[in-house]
mmCIF file of C-alpha atoms in Angstrom:
data_model
loop_
_atom_site.group_PDB
_atom_site.id
_atom_site.type_symbol
_atom_site.label_atom_id
_atom_site.label_comp_id
_atom_site.label_asym_id
_atom_site.label_seq_id
_atom_site.Cartn_x
_atom_site.Cartn_y
_atom_site.Cartn_z
ATOM 1 C CA UNK B 664 -0.016 0.154 -0.072
ATOM 2 C CA UNK B 665 1.488 3.352 -1.021
ATOM 3 C CA UNK B 666 0.517 5.604 1.906
ATOM 4 C CA UNK B 667 0.060 9.412 1.567
ATOM 5 C CA UNK B 668 3.154 10.725 2.670
ATOM 6 C CA UNK B 669 1.883 13.373 4.882
ATOM 7 C CA UNK B 670 0.814 13.372 8.503
ATOM 8 C CA UNK B 671 -2.975 12.688 9.523
ATOM 9 C CA UNK B 672 -3.870 13.365 12.949
ATOM 10 C CA UNK B 673 -6.227 12.330 15.345
ATOM 11 C CA UNK B 674 -9.207 15.224 15.263
ATOM 12 C CA UNK B 675 -11.924 14.258 17.476
ATOM 13 C CA UNK B 676 -14.227 11.172 18.677
ATOM 14 C CA UNK B 677 -18.060 11.080 18.698
ATOM 15 C CA UNK B 678 -19.756 8.662 21.142
ATOM 16 C CA UNK B 679 -23.419 8.050 21.753
ATOM 17 C CA UNK B 680 -23.973 7.073 25.345
ATOM 18 C CA UNK B 681 -26.996 6.211 27.462
ATOM 19 C CA UNK B 682 -29.249 9.004 28.890
ATOM 20 C CA UNK B 683 -28.152 8.725 32.322
ATOM 21 C CA UNK B 684 -24.588 9.203 30.994
ATOM 22 C CA UNK B 685 -25.281 12.125 28.945
ATOM 23 C CA UNK B 686 -27.207 13.809 31.564
ATOM 24 C CA UNK B 687 -24.350 13.377 33.978
ATOM 25 C CA UNK B 688 -21.729 15.173 31.392
ATOM 26 C CA UNK B 689 -23.917 17.843 31.042
ATOM 27 C CA UNK B 690 -24.779 18.347 34.661
ATOM 28 C CA UNK B 691 -21.322 17.671 36.503
ATOM 29 C CA UNK B 692 -19.773 20.694 38.259
ATOM 30 C CA UNK B 693 -16.420 19.307 38.788
ATOM 31 C CA UNK B 694 -16.152 17.797 35.283
ATOM 32 C CA UNK B 695 -17.019 21.432 34.201
ATOM 33 C CA UNK B 696 -15.313 23.535 36.495
ATOM 34 C CA UNK B 697 -12.037 21.574 37.521
ATOM 35 C CA UNK B 698 -11.604 18.725 34.750
ATOM 36 C CA UNK B 699 -11.965 20.535 31.376
ATOM 37 C CA UNK B 700 -13.393 22.883 29.236
ATOM 38 C CA UNK B 701 -17.005 21.585 28.777
ATOM 39 C CA UNK B 702 -19.415 22.787 26.127
ATOM 40 C CA UNK B 703 -23.267 22.166 25.288
ATOM 41 C CA UNK B 704 -23.553 22.744 21.667
ATOM 42 C CA UNK B 705 -27.087 23.632 20.738
ATOM 43 C CA UNK B 706 -26.127 26.000 17.846
ATOM 44 C CA UNK B 707 -25.304 23.783 15.034
ATOM 45 C CA UNK B 708 -27.830 21.046 16.281
ATOM 46 C CA UNK B 709 -30.869 22.719 18.095
ATOM 47 C CA UNK B 710 -32.802 19.631 18.427
ATOM 48 C CA UNK B 711 -29.704 17.022 19.004
ATOM 49 C CA UNK B 712 -27.237 18.623 21.441
ATOM 50 C CA UNK B 713 -23.733 17.561 22.182
ATOM 51 C CA UNK B 714 -21.389 17.774 25.106
ATOM 52 C CA UNK B 715 -17.934 18.527 24.057
ATOM 53 C CA UNK B 716 -14.727 17.823 26.257
ATOM 54 C CA UNK B 717 -12.282 20.410 24.931
ATOM 55 C CA UNK B 718 -8.635 19.505 25.393
ATOM 56 C CA UNK B 719 -5.576 21.442 24.026
ATOM 57 C CA UNK B 720 -5.399 19.227 20.675
ATOM 58 C CA UNK B 721 -8.153 16.969 20.731
ATOM 59 C CA UNK B 722 -11.675 16.573 21.939
ATOM 60 C CA UNK B 723 -14.524 13.893 22.688
ATOM 61 C CA UNK B 724 -18.027 14.940 21.569
ATOM 62 C CA UNK B 725 -21.125 12.995 23.279
ATOM 63 C CA UNK B 726 -24.576 12.759 22.321
ATOM 64 C CA UNK B 727 -27.489 11.047 23.830
ATOM 65 C CA UNK B 728 -28.658 7.698 22.859
ATOM 66 C CA UNK B 729 -31.407 7.928 20.293
ATOM 67 C CA UNK B 730 -29.824 11.483 18.660
ATOM 68 C CA UNK B 731 -30.383 11.139 14.934
ATOM 69 C CA UNK B 732 -31.586 7.957 15.307
ATOM 70 C CA UNK B 733 -28.626 6.162 16.750
ATOM 71 C CA UNK B 734 -28.275 3.796 19.309
ATOM 72 C CA UNK B 735 -25.665 3.821 22.513
ATOM 73 C CA UNK B 736 -22.606 2.838 21.308
ATOM 74 C CA UNK B 737 -22.351 4.458 18.205
ATOM 75 C CA UNK B 738 -19.102 5.861 17.543
ATOM 76 C CA UNK B 739 -17.351 8.020 15.186
ATOM 77 C CA UNK B 740 -13.177 8.367 14.802
ATOM 78 C CA UNK B 741 -11.702 11.452 12.756
ATOM 79 C CA UNK B 742 -8.473 12.297 11.654
ATOM 80 C CA UNK B 743 -7.496 15.670 10.184
ATOM 81 C CA UNK B 744 -4.682 16.857 7.630
ATOM 82 C CA UNK B 745 -2.932 20.202 8.324
ATOM 83 C CA UNK B 746 -1.159 19.611 4.989
ATOM 84 C CA UNK B 747 -2.383 21.613 1.715
ATOM 85 C CA UNK B 748 -3.984 18.945 -0.462
ATOM 86 C CA UNK B 749 -3.631 16.281 2.544
ATOM 87 C CA UNK B 750 -7.491 15.529 2.035
ATOM 88 C CA UNK B 751 -6.804 14.640 -1.735
ATOM 89 C CA UNK B 752 -4.244 12.174 -0.904
ATOM 90 C CA UNK B 753 -5.807 10.684 1.817
ATOM 91 C CA UNK B 754 -9.137 9.959 -0.373
ATOM 92 C CA UNK B 755 -6.982 8.469 -2.942
ATOM 93 C CA UNK B 756 -5.284 6.234 -0.478
ATOM 94 C CA UNK B 757 -8.509 5.193 1.391
ATOM 95 C CA UNK B 758 -10.267 4.329 -2.179
ATOM 96 C CA UNK B 759 -7.331 2.115 -3.170
ATOM 97 C CA UNK B 760 -7.815 0.214 -0.137
ATOM 98 C CA UNK B 761 -11.214 -0.007 0.545
ATOM 99 C CA UNK B 762 -12.703 0.590 -2.823
ATOM 100 C CA UNK B 763 -14.160 3.809 -4.224
ATOM 101 C CA UNK B 764 -17.796 2.488 -3.221
ATOM 102 C CA UNK B 765 -17.040 2.856 0.603
ATOM 103 C CA UNK B 766 -15.543 6.081 0.511
ATOM 104 C CA UNK B 767 -17.823 9.271 0.404
ATOM 105 C CA UNK B 768 -16.835 13.004 -0.030
ATOM 106 C CA UNK B 769 -18.798 15.534 2.126
ATOM 107 C CA UNK B 770 -18.702 19.227 2.484
ATOM 108 C CA UNK B 771 -20.056 20.864 5.854
ATOM 109 C CA UNK B 772 -20.053 24.523 6.938
ATOM 110 C CA UNK B 773 -19.492 25.468 10.514
ATOM 111 C CA UNK B 774 -18.502 28.614 12.755
ATOM 112 C CA UNK B 775 -14.866 28.507 14.121
ATOM 113 C CA UNK B 776 -14.247 31.568 16.558
ATOM 114 C CA UNK B 777 -17.150 33.666 14.870
ATOM 115 C CA UNK B 778 -15.939 33.011 11.186
ATOM 116 C CA UNK B 779 -17.760 31.102 8.605
ATOM 117 C CA UNK B 780 -15.755 28.098 7.809
ATOM 118 C CA UNK B 781 -16.003 25.207 5.321
ATOM 119 C CA UNK B 782 -15.193 21.579 6.342
ATOM 120 C CA UNK B 783 -14.423 19.284 3.503
ATOM 121 C CA UNK B 784 -13.950 15.521 4.131
ATOM 122 C CA UNK B 785 -14.369 11.955 3.008
ATOM 123 C CA UNK B 786 -16.315 9.537 5.220
ATOM 124 C CA UNK B 787 -15.595 5.552 5.261
ATOM 125 C CA UNK B 788 -18.320 3.053 5.236
ATOM 126 C CA UNK B 789 -18.673 0.693 7.961
ATOM 127 C CA UNK B 790 -21.148 -2.119 8.802
ATOM 128 C CA UNK B 791 -21.946 -1.499 12.434
ATOM 129 C CA UNK B 792 -22.241 1.108 14.807
ATOM 130 C CA UNK B 793 -19.153 2.994 13.881
ATOM 131 C CA UNK B 794 -17.986 5.725 11.223
ATOM 132 C CA UNK B 795 -14.693 7.271 10.303
ATOM 133 C CA UNK B 796 -13.549 10.285 8.338
ATOM 134 C CA UNK B 797 -10.715 12.607 7.593
ATOM 135 C CA UNK B 798 -11.226 16.060 6.670
ATOM 136 C CA UNK B 799 -9.626 19.490 6.218
ATOM 137 C CA UNK B 800 -11.191 22.846 7.499
ATOM 138 C CA UNK B 801 -10.673 26.339 5.976
ATOM 139 C CA UNK B 802 -12.244 29.540 6.160
ATOM 140 C CA UNK B 803 -14.355 31.056 3.630
ATOM 141 C CA UNK B 804 -12.013 33.981 3.088
ATOM 142 C CA UNK B 805 -8.922 31.846 2.616
ATOM 143 C CA UNK B 806 -10.420 28.633 1.213
ATOM 144 C CA UNK B 807 -6.882 26.949 0.637
ATOM 145 C CA UNK B 808 -5.428 27.356 4.052
ATOM 146 C CA UNK B 809 -6.472 24.645 6.529
ATOM 147 C CA UNK B 810 -7.058 25.805 9.883
ATOM 148 C CA UNK B 811 -5.023 23.638 12.126
ATOM 149 C CA UNK B 812 -6.563 22.090 15.303
ATOM 150 C CA UNK B 813 -4.925 24.208 17.659
ATOM 151 C CA UNK B 814 -6.322 27.616 15.943
ATOM 152 C CA UNK B 815 -9.814 25.693 16.132
ATOM 153 C CA UNK B 816 -9.862 24.833 19.842
ATOM 154 C CA UNK B 817 -7.428 27.090 21.534
ATOM 155 C CA UNK B 818 -9.933 29.450 22.466
ATOM 156 C CA UNK B 819 -11.905 26.797 24.265
ATOM 157 C CA UNK B 820 -8.981 24.800 25.806
ATOM 158 C CA UNK B 821 -8.031 25.734 29.726
ATOM 159 C CA UNK B 822 -4.525 25.075 30.654
ATOM 160 C CA UNK B 823 -5.361 25.790 34.249
ATOM 161 C CA UNK B 824 -8.020 23.029 34.459
ATOM 162 C CA UNK B 825 -6.921 19.492 34.929
ATOM 163 C CA UNK B 826 -7.201 17.652 31.510
ATOM 164 C CA UNK B 827 -4.544 18.184 29.112
ATOM 165 C CA UNK B 828 -4.687 15.937 25.689
ATOM 166 C CA UNK B 829 -6.468 12.672 24.660
ATOM 167 C CA UNK B 830 -3.846 9.867 24.875
ATOM 168 C CA UNK B 831 -5.623 6.832 23.710
ATOM 169 C CA UNK B 832 -9.332 5.763 22.862
ATOM 170 C CA UNK B 833 -10.198 2.030 23.350
ATOM 171 C CA UNK B 834 -13.158 0.722 20.580
ATOM 172 C CA UNK B 835 -15.013 -2.460 20.564
ATOM 173 C CA UNK B 836 -15.677 -3.253 17.017
ATOM 174 C CA UNK B 837 -17.150 -6.416 15.159
ATOM 175 C CA UNK B 838 -14.828 -8.212 12.967
ATOM 176 C CA UNK B 839 -15.745 -6.860 9.830
ATOM 177 C CA UNK B 840 -15.412 -3.429 11.191
ATOM 178 C CA UNK B 841 -12.128 -3.932 12.991
ATOM 179 C CA UNK B 842 -10.470 -5.461 9.855
ATOM 180 C CA UNK B 843 -11.531 -2.221 7.802
ATOM 181 C CA UNK B 844 -10.802 0.302 10.246
ATOM 182 C CA UNK B 845 -7.298 -1.345 10.442
ATOM 183 C CA UNK B 846 -7.188 -0.906 6.674
ATOM 184 C CA UNK B 847 -7.980 2.863 7.465
ATOM 185 C CA UNK B 848 -5.250 3.307 10.270
ATOM 186 C CA UNK B 849 -2.706 1.891 7.588
ATOM 187 C CA UNK B 850 -3.935 3.708 4.512
ATOM 188 C CA UNK B 851 -3.613 7.209 6.344
ATOM 189 C CA UNK B 852 -0.040 6.097 7.667
ATOM 190 C CA UNK B 853 -0.712 5.303 11.362
ATOM 191 C CA UNK B 854 1.478 2.388 12.605
ATOM 192 C CA UNK B 855 -0.431 -0.723 13.662
ATOM 193 C CA UNK B 856 0.727 -3.170 16.010
ATOM 194 C CA UNK B 857 -1.095 -6.392 16.379
ATOM 195 C CA UNK B 858 -1.448 -8.537 19.841
ATOM 196 C CA UNK B 859 -3.188 -11.511 20.484
ATOM 197 C CA UNK B 860 -6.671 -10.040 21.576
ATOM 198 C CA UNK B 861 -6.426 -6.654 20.150
ATOM 199 C CA UNK B 862 -4.662 -4.594 17.581
ATOM 200 C CA UNK B 863 -3.158 -0.859 18.568
ATOM 201 C CA UNK B 864 -2.988 1.821 16.129
ATOM 202 C CA UNK B 865 -0.400 5.015 16.709
ATOM 203 C CA UNK B 866 -0.689 8.447 15.217
ATOM 204 C CA UNK B 867 2.284 10.308 14.024
ATOM 205 C CA UNK B 868 4.100 13.017 16.625
ATOM 206 C CA UNK B 869 1.549 15.414 17.620
ATOM 207 C CA UNK B 870 3.058 18.326 19.417
ATOM 208 C CA UNK B 871 5.674 15.766 20.609
ATOM 209 C CA UNK B 872 3.494 12.921 21.804
ATOM 210 C CA UNK B 873 1.194 10.374 19.722
ATOM 211 C CA UNK B 874 -2.386 9.563 20.104
ATOM 212 C CA UNK B 875 -3.492 5.758 20.101
ATOM 213 C CA UNK B 876 -6.492 3.516 19.195
ATOM 214 C CA UNK B 877 -6.956 0.189 20.624
ATOM 215 C CA UNK B 878 -9.444 -2.134 19.056
ATOM 216 C CA UNK B 879 -10.804 -5.017 21.060
ATOM 217 C CA UNK B 880 -13.469 -7.294 19.858
ATOM 218 C CA UNK B 881 -17.063 -6.270 20.418
ATOM 219 C CA UNK B 882 -18.816 -8.647 23.133
ATOM 220 C CA UNK B 883 -22.344 -8.401 23.757
ATOM 221 C CA UNK B 884 -23.707 -4.641 24.389
ATOM 222 C CA UNK B 885 -20.039 -3.549 24.416
ATOM 223 C CA UNK B 886 -19.580 -1.634 21.162
ATOM 224 C CA UNK B 887 -18.135 1.109 20.018
ATOM 225 C CA UNK B 888 -15.945 3.854 22.351
ATOM 226 C CA UNK B 889 -15.445 1.954 25.578
ATOM 227 C CA UNK B 890 -12.842 3.976 27.488
ATOM 228 C CA UNK B 891 -10.589 7.095 26.799
ATOM 229 C CA UNK B 892 -7.345 7.831 28.235
ATOM 230 C CA UNK B 893 -6.635 11.432 28.975
ATOM 231 C CA UNK B 894 -3.397 13.093 29.976
ATOM 232 C CA UNK B 895 -3.402 15.604 32.914
ATOM 233 C CA UNK B 896 -1.629 19.310 33.310
ATOM 234 C CA UNK B 897 -1.007 18.206 36.998
ATOM 235 C CA UNK B 898 -1.524 15.296 39.239
ATOM 236 C CA UNK B 899 -4.632 14.729 41.382
ATOM 237 C CA UNK B 900 -6.620 11.933 42.875
ATOM 238 C CA UNK B 901 -10.380 11.991 42.047
ATOM 239 C CA UNK B 902 -13.325 9.580 41.205
ATOM 240 C CA UNK B 903 -16.244 10.732 39.473
ATOM 241 C CA UNK B 904 -19.476 8.595 38.512
ATOM 242 C CA UNK B 905 -21.275 9.870 35.477
ATOM 243 C CA UNK B 906 -24.110 8.009 34.923
ATOM 244 C CA UNK B 907 -22.848 4.529 33.674
ATOM 245 C CA UNK B 908 -19.494 5.782 33.083
ATOM 246 C CA UNK B 909 -16.926 6.443 35.549
ATOM 247 C CA UNK B 910 -13.846 8.922 35.481
ATOM 248 C CA UNK B 911 -10.785 7.962 37.405
ATOM 249 C CA UNK B 912 -8.430 10.797 37.865
ATOM 250 C CA UNK B 913 -4.678 10.120 38.987
ATOM 251 C CA UNK B 914 -4.764 6.341 37.852
ATOM 252 C CA UNK B 915 -1.683 4.318 39.548
ATOM 253 C CA UNK B 916 -0.140 7.398 40.807
ATOM 254 C CA UNK B 917 0.275 9.065 37.284
ATOM 255 C CA UNK B 918 -1.003 12.109 35.392
ATOM 256 C CA UNK B 919 -3.533 10.432 33.608
ATOM 257 C CA UNK B 920 -7.406 10.142 33.910
ATOM 258 C CA UNK B 921 -9.224 7.091 32.603
ATOM 259 C CA UNK B 922 -12.747 7.557 31.395
ATOM 260 C CA UNK B 923 -14.416 4.378 31.192
ATOM 261 C CA UNK B 924 -17.866 4.801 28.867
ATOM 262 C CA UNK B 925 -18.803 0.922 29.579
ATOM 263 C CA UNK B 926 -18.691 -0.685 32.713
ATOM 264 C CA UNK B 927 -17.360 -3.918 31.379
ATOM 265 C CA UNK B 928 -14.437 -2.382 29.237
ATOM 266 C CA UNK B 929 -11.167 -4.739 29.260
ATOM 267 C CA UNK B 930 -7.892 -3.467 31.132
ATOM 268 C CA UNK B 931 -5.039 -5.148 29.292
ATOM 269 C CA UNK B 932 -4.818 -2.679 26.610
ATOM 270 C CA UNK B 933 -5.256 0.465 28.299
ATOM 271 C CA UNK B 934 -2.880 -0.493 31.051
ATOM 272 C CA UNK B 935 -0.060 -1.152 28.235
ATOM 273 C CA UNK B 936 -0.789 2.390 27.490
ATOM 274 C CA UNK B 937 -0.418 3.767 30.760
ATOM 275 C CA UNK B 938 2.569 1.783 31.499
ATOM 276 C CA UNK B 939 4.292 3.507 28.549
ATOM 277 C CA UNK B 940 3.166 7.331 29.813
#
């Protein structure tokens, strides 16, 4: 496989969670005031609001189960190019790997710091409750100059709060989606390590560190995003129950927090990631 030759970074991830978990995300004063910048977005989707945790270079977006007709467990994983022409290169690589029928271009408009912006991307087709995409974002006044993620989120990132950046995301996928997502990772140039019970994809260096995605087999109701590992700006210890989810801060005495979306999320792969910090 011929890789695009430019880096593709983790953009953000989307997860559809239970009603109780979504309400806890929305209402937790500790999460909002102490842990991270937390915004409830009703502007772009007034009937389907989302809650977003904003970090320095990354973010996690949560919707309530049933939004847009999707069940709990529906998950999206996005890549972004900060290189001019990166979207075109990635789309070609993905079409070569997955077939043209499984890669769909899209264009969306949004607002970045009060300026109109156009998001152009390609979305990959999957069979289960999972979707993935790669995009570029530009202001309408400068359509050939992509905005970096830092430019997009810097206004909302709060370094005085605990959360710094996403380190890893754990996904539970069925065999067909797992195989196809591994193809996507390789097509955009992420390295892939295979283990007996899971595989891990690692991004290019991004601000001095890497992002990882750990893919384990879906078991029963455990599907989609199961866990997120988040680096901290400083050490503290805290445990916050968020509906069905649980946020454990200061895990194993390290500057790291673990958000378990699903109570039966596995441990082995995540512990390997934490050991490497």
